[in-house]
Amino acid sequence: GQQVMQIPQYQHVQEGEDFTTYCNSSTTLSNIQWYKQRPGGHPVFLIQLVKSGEVKKQKRLTFQFGEAKKNSSLHITATQTTDVGTYFCAGRTSFQKLVFGTGTRLLVSP
Amino acid sequence: GAVVSQHPSWVICKSGTSVKIECRSLDFQATTMFWYRQFPKQSLMLMATSNEGSKATYEQGVEKDKFLINHASLTLSTLTVTSAHPEDSSFYICSARKSESGDYFGPGTRLTVT
């Protein structure tokens, strides 16, 4: 079945450092979404990318969708302690469902 | 806004009993809702797709007779875990699809089966 892998699995950074998580799908996606889940919380929708090669920014967060629509990345510039959590990508296939990536857990030390 | 609620937020039940979890979209209508299961420090695994007015579509390996899903209205889907066992203990999360703006997740229900 379809798989969506994320790397790294875990990253610990100092506040102010940059952070990037990469998402790779085994199949072509119709779109990709990114979610953030705080410890003990539920996933919160961040953004959706639809077009091949699309780049979107939300303040310090930059999201990219690959040309082949099989990979994506999330880059955080100058991390803050409030960025702590697990970041999931989720790819939507030609069917209705979302397939979640394995997630990247981010820890930010002050 | 796009608010999704779940009830209960946590539940403890005895082995062999059934538990019903409700998922409601509070400020929008959702023809499609989804049920996920999440084990500690793991990703969300889709269990089933719930479509209003029709039967749910279950993912491979999910027992439809054990996890009963009913989507009776455009704002409510329910998941009933029947004859629960300790291995069913998990975090169950629903989401509701709001057209093309994304899927909005409920706060989750933590089920503990003793």
Short mmCIF file of N, CA and C in Angstrom, two decimals, chain A residues 1-89:
data_model
loop_
_atom_site.label_atom_id
_atom_site.label_comp_id
_atom_site.label_asym_id
_atom_site.label_seq_id
_atom_site.Cartn_x
_atom_site.Cartn_y
_atom_site.Cartn_z
N GLY A 1 0.82 -1.20 0.00
CA GLY A 1 0.00 0.00 0.00
C GLY A 1 0.86 1.26 0.00
N GLN A 2 0.19 2.37 -0.13
CA GLN A 2 0.91 3.64 -0.18
C GLN A 2 1.59 3.93 1.15
N GLN A 3 2.80 4.46 1.07
CA GLN A 3 3.53 4.82 2.27
C GLN A 3 4.03 6.26 2.16
N VAL A 4 4.01 6.93 3.27
CA VAL A 4 4.53 8.31 3.34
C VAL A 4 5.54 8.35 4.48
N MET A 5 6.78 8.56 4.13
CA MET A 5 7.84 8.56 5.12
C MET A 5 8.33 9.97 5.38
N GLN A 6 8.71 10.22 6.62
CA GLN A 6 9.27 11.52 6.97
C GLN A 6 10.63 11.33 7.62
N ILE A 7 11.54 12.23 7.32
CA ILE A 7 12.82 12.26 8.00
C ILE A 7 13.17 13.70 8.37
N PRO A 8 13.84 13.91 9.50
CA PRO A 8 14.20 12.88 10.46
C PRO A 8 13.01 12.47 11.32
N GLN A 9 13.19 11.45 12.09
CA GLN A 9 12.13 10.99 12.99
C GLN A 9 12.04 11.95 14.18
N TYR A 10 13.19 12.49 14.55
CA TYR A 10 13.27 13.33 15.74
C TYR A 10 14.41 14.33 15.55
N GLN A 11 14.20 15.57 16.00
CA GLN A 11 15.29 16.54 15.97
C GLN A 11 15.21 17.46 17.18
N HIS A 12 16.36 17.68 17.75
CA HIS A 12 16.47 18.55 18.92
C HIS A 12 17.36 19.73 18.52
N VAL A 13 16.84 20.94 18.58
CA VAL A 13 17.61 22.12 18.19
C VAL A 13 17.63 23.14 19.31
N GLN A 14 18.57 24.07 19.20
CA GLN A 14 18.60 25.20 20.11
C GLN A 14 17.70 26.29 19.53
N GLU A 15 17.07 27.02 20.40
CA GLU A 15 16.22 28.11 19.95
C GLU A 15 17.02 29.04 19.05
N GLY A 16 16.43 29.40 17.92
CA GLY A 16 17.12 30.26 16.97
C GLY A 16 17.69 29.51 15.77
N GLU A 17 17.89 28.20 15.93
CA GLU A 17 18.38 27.39 14.81
C GLU A 17 17.23 27.09 13.86
N ASP A 18 17.61 26.74 12.64
CA ASP A 18 16.60 26.37 11.65
C ASP A 18 16.28 24.88 11.75
N PHE A 19 15.15 24.50 11.17
CA PHE A 19 14.71 23.10 11.21
C PHE A 19 14.01 22.77 9.89
N THR A 20 14.28 21.57 9.39
CA THR A 20 13.60 21.11 8.17
C THR A 20 13.17 19.66 8.33
N THR A 21 11.97 19.35 7.91
CA THR A 21 11.50 17.98 7.85
C THR A 21 11.11 17.67 6.41
N TYR A 22 11.44 16.45 5.98
CA TYR A 22 11.21 16.04 4.60
C TYR A 22 10.18 14.91 4.56
N CYS A 23 9.35 14.96 3.55
CA CYS A 23 8.25 14.02 3.41
C CYS A 23 8.32 13.37 2.03
N ASN A 24 8.29 12.04 1.99
CA ASN A 24 8.37 11.34 0.71
C ASN A 24 7.28 10.30 0.59
N SER A 25 6.56 10.36 -0.52
CA SER A 25 5.48 9.42 -0.77
C SER A 25 5.91 8.38 -1.80
N SER A 26 5.39 7.18 -1.64
CA SER A 26 5.71 6.12 -2.60
C SER A 26 4.90 6.29 -3.89
N THR A 27 3.86 7.11 -3.83
CA THR A 27 3.04 7.34 -5.03
C THR A 27 2.79 8.84 -5.22
N THR A 28 2.38 9.21 -6.40
CA THR A 28 2.07 10.60 -6.71
C THR A 28 0.82 11.04 -5.94
N LEU A 29 0.87 12.25 -5.44
CA LEU A 29 -0.23 12.77 -4.62
C LEU A 29 -1.01 13.84 -5.36
N SER A 30 -2.30 13.94 -5.07
CA SER A 30 -3.09 15.03 -5.66
C SER A 30 -2.82 16.32 -4.89
N ASN A 31 -2.62 16.21 -3.60
CA ASN A 31 -2.18 17.36 -2.82
C ASN A 31 -1.52 16.87 -1.55
N ILE A 32 -0.91 17.78 -0.83
CA ILE A 32 -0.29 17.40 0.43
C ILE A 32 -0.65 18.43 1.49
N GLN A 33 -0.87 17.96 2.68
CA GLN A 33 -1.21 18.84 3.78
C GLN A 33 -0.19 18.66 4.90
N TRP A 34 -0.04 19.69 5.69
CA TRP A 34 0.85 19.62 6.84
C TRP A 34 0.06 19.93 8.11
N TYR A 35 0.39 19.17 9.15
CA TYR A 35 -0.27 19.31 10.45
C TYR A 35 0.78 19.40 11.54
N LYS A 36 0.40 20.08 12.63
CA LYS A 36 1.25 20.12 13.82
C LYS A 36 0.46 19.54 14.99
N GLN A 37 1.10 18.67 15.73
CA GLN A 37 0.46 18.08 16.91
C GLN A 37 1.33 18.35 18.12
N ARG A 38 0.78 19.10 19.05
CA ARG A 38 1.50 19.35 20.30
C ARG A 38 1.37 18.13 21.20
N PRO A 39 2.31 17.93 22.12
CA PRO A 39 2.20 16.79 23.03
C PRO A 39 0.86 16.77 23.75
N GLY A 40 0.17 15.64 23.68
CA GLY A 40 -1.13 15.51 24.32
C GLY A 40 -2.28 16.11 23.55
N GLY A 41 -1.99 16.72 22.41
CA GLY A 41 -3.03 17.38 21.63
C GLY A 41 -3.41 16.63 20.37
N HIS A 42 -4.20 17.27 19.54
CA HIS A 42 -4.61 16.65 18.30
C HIS A 42 -3.97 17.40 17.14
N PRO A 43 -3.93 16.79 15.96
CA PRO A 43 -3.32 17.47 14.81
C PRO A 43 -4.07 18.74 14.44
N VAL A 44 -3.31 19.79 14.16
CA VAL A 44 -3.88 21.05 13.75
C VAL A 44 -3.42 21.35 12.33
N PHE A 45 -4.37 21.61 11.46
CA PHE A 45 -4.09 21.86 10.05
C PHE A 45 -3.25 23.13 9.91
N LEU A 46 -2.16 23.01 9.14
CA LEU A 46 -1.31 24.16 8.88
C LEU A 46 -1.53 24.72 7.48
N ILE A 47 -1.42 23.82 6.49
CA ILE A 47 -1.47 24.31 5.11
C ILE A 47 -1.72 23.17 4.14
N GLN A 48 -2.16 23.51 2.95
CA GLN A 48 -2.34 22.54 1.89
C GLN A 48 -1.62 23.04 0.64
N LEU A 49 -0.90 22.14 -0.01
CA LEU A 49 -0.21 22.45 -1.27
C LEU A 49 -0.82 21.59 -2.36
N VAL A 50 -1.06 22.17 -3.50
CA VAL A 50 -1.75 21.46 -4.57
C VAL A 50 -0.93 21.37 -5.85
N LYS A 51 -0.25 22.46 -6.18
CA LYS A 51 0.42 22.52 -7.48
C LYS A 51 1.85 21.99 -7.41
N SER A 52 2.27 21.38 -8.48
CA SER A 52 3.64 20.91 -8.60
C SER A 52 4.61 22.07 -8.44
N GLY A 53 5.61 21.91 -7.55
CA GLY A 53 6.61 22.95 -7.35
C GLY A 53 6.15 24.12 -6.48
N GLU A 54 4.96 23.99 -5.91
CA GLU A 54 4.39 25.10 -5.13
C GLU A 54 5.20 25.38 -3.87
N VAL A 55 5.34 26.66 -3.56
CA VAL A 55 6.00 27.09 -2.33
C VAL A 55 5.06 28.07 -1.62
N LYS A 56 4.83 27.81 -0.34
CA LYS A 56 3.99 28.72 0.45
C LYS A 56 4.71 29.06 1.74
N LYS A 57 4.47 30.28 2.21
CA LYS A 57 5.09 30.72 3.45
C LYS A 57 4.03 31.16 4.45
N GLN A 58 4.31 30.81 5.71
CA GLN A 58 3.50 31.29 6.82
C GLN A 58 4.48 31.78 7.87
N LYS A 59 4.71 33.07 7.88
CA LYS A 59 5.67 33.67 8.81
C LYS A 59 7.01 32.95 8.72
N ARG A 60 7.44 32.25 9.74
CA ARG A 60 8.74 31.60 9.73
C ARG A 60 8.71 30.22 9.08
N LEU A 61 7.55 29.76 8.64
CA LEU A 61 7.42 28.42 8.06
C LEU A 61 7.35 28.50 6.54
N THR A 62 8.14 27.68 5.87
CA THR A 62 8.12 27.61 4.41
C THR A 62 7.82 26.18 4.00
N PHE A 63 6.82 26.03 3.16
CA PHE A 63 6.38 24.71 2.70
C PHE A 63 6.64 24.60 1.21
N GLN A 64 7.14 23.41 0.80
CA GLN A 64 7.37 23.17 -0.63
C GLN A 64 6.74 21.86 -1.05
N PHE A 65 6.25 21.83 -2.27
CA PHE A 65 5.72 20.61 -2.86
C PHE A 65 6.59 20.30 -4.08
N GLY A 66 7.09 19.09 -4.15
CA GLY A 66 8.02 18.73 -5.20
C GLY A 66 7.40 18.75 -6.60
N GLU A 67 8.29 18.84 -7.58
CA GLU A 67 7.84 18.89 -8.97
C GLU A 67 7.06 17.65 -9.37
N ALA A 68 7.49 16.51 -8.85
CA ALA A 68 6.83 15.24 -9.20
C ALA A 68 5.62 14.95 -8.30
N LYS A 69 5.34 15.86 -7.39
CA LYS A 69 4.22 15.70 -6.44
C LYS A 69 4.32 14.39 -5.66
N LYS A 70 5.55 14.06 -5.29
CA LYS A 70 5.75 12.88 -4.46
C LYS A 70 6.51 13.23 -3.18
N ASN A 71 7.01 14.45 -3.10
CA ASN A 71 7.72 14.84 -1.89
C ASN A 71 7.41 16.27 -1.51
N SER A 72 7.71 16.57 -0.26
CA SER A 72 7.41 17.90 0.27
C SER A 72 8.37 18.18 1.42
N SER A 73 8.48 19.44 1.77
CA SER A 73 9.31 19.80 2.92
C SER A 73 8.69 20.96 3.68
N LEU A 74 9.04 21.00 4.95
CA LEU A 74 8.64 22.10 5.83
C LEU A 74 9.91 22.63 6.48
N HIS A 75 10.16 23.91 6.32
CA HIS A 75 11.34 24.53 6.89
C HIS A 75 10.90 25.62 7.87
N ILE A 76 11.47 25.57 9.06
CA ILE A 76 11.19 26.60 10.06
C ILE A 76 12.47 27.41 10.26
N THR A 77 12.37 28.70 10.08
CA THR A 77 13.52 29.59 10.28
C THR A 77 13.52 30.10 11.71
N ALA A 78 14.68 30.08 12.32
CA ALA A 78 14.85 30.62 13.69
C ALA A 78 13.79 30.07 14.63
N THR A 79 13.91 28.80 14.95
CA THR A 79 12.91 28.14 15.78
C THR A 79 12.72 28.83 17.13
N GLN A 80 11.52 28.67 17.65
CA GLN A 80 11.17 29.17 18.98
C GLN A 80 10.63 28.00 19.79
N THR A 81 10.61 28.16 21.10
CA THR A 81 10.14 27.06 21.96
C THR A 81 8.70 26.70 21.67
N THR A 82 7.95 27.64 21.13
CA THR A 82 6.54 27.37 20.79
C THR A 82 6.39 26.47 19.57
N ASP A 83 7.51 26.22 18.87
CA ASP A 83 7.46 25.35 17.69
C ASP A 83 7.50 23.87 18.07
N VAL A 84 7.71 23.59 19.36
CA VAL A 84 7.79 22.20 19.81
C VAL A 84 6.53 21.42 19.45
N GLY A 85 6.72 20.20 18.98
CA GLY A 85 5.59 19.34 18.63
C GLY A 85 6.01 18.36 17.57
N THR A 86 5.05 17.60 17.09
CA THR A 86 5.32 16.67 16.00
C THR A 86 4.65 17.19 14.74
N TYR A 87 5.42 17.23 13.68
CA TYR A 87 4.92 17.73 12.40
C TYR A 87 4.66 16.55 11.47
N PHE A 88 3.45 16.49 10.98
CA PHE A 88 3.05 15.42 10.08
C PHE A 88 2.72 16.01 8.71
N CYS A 89 3.21 15.34 7.68
CA CYS A 89 2.67 15.62 6.36
C CYS A 89 1.58 14.58 6.11
#
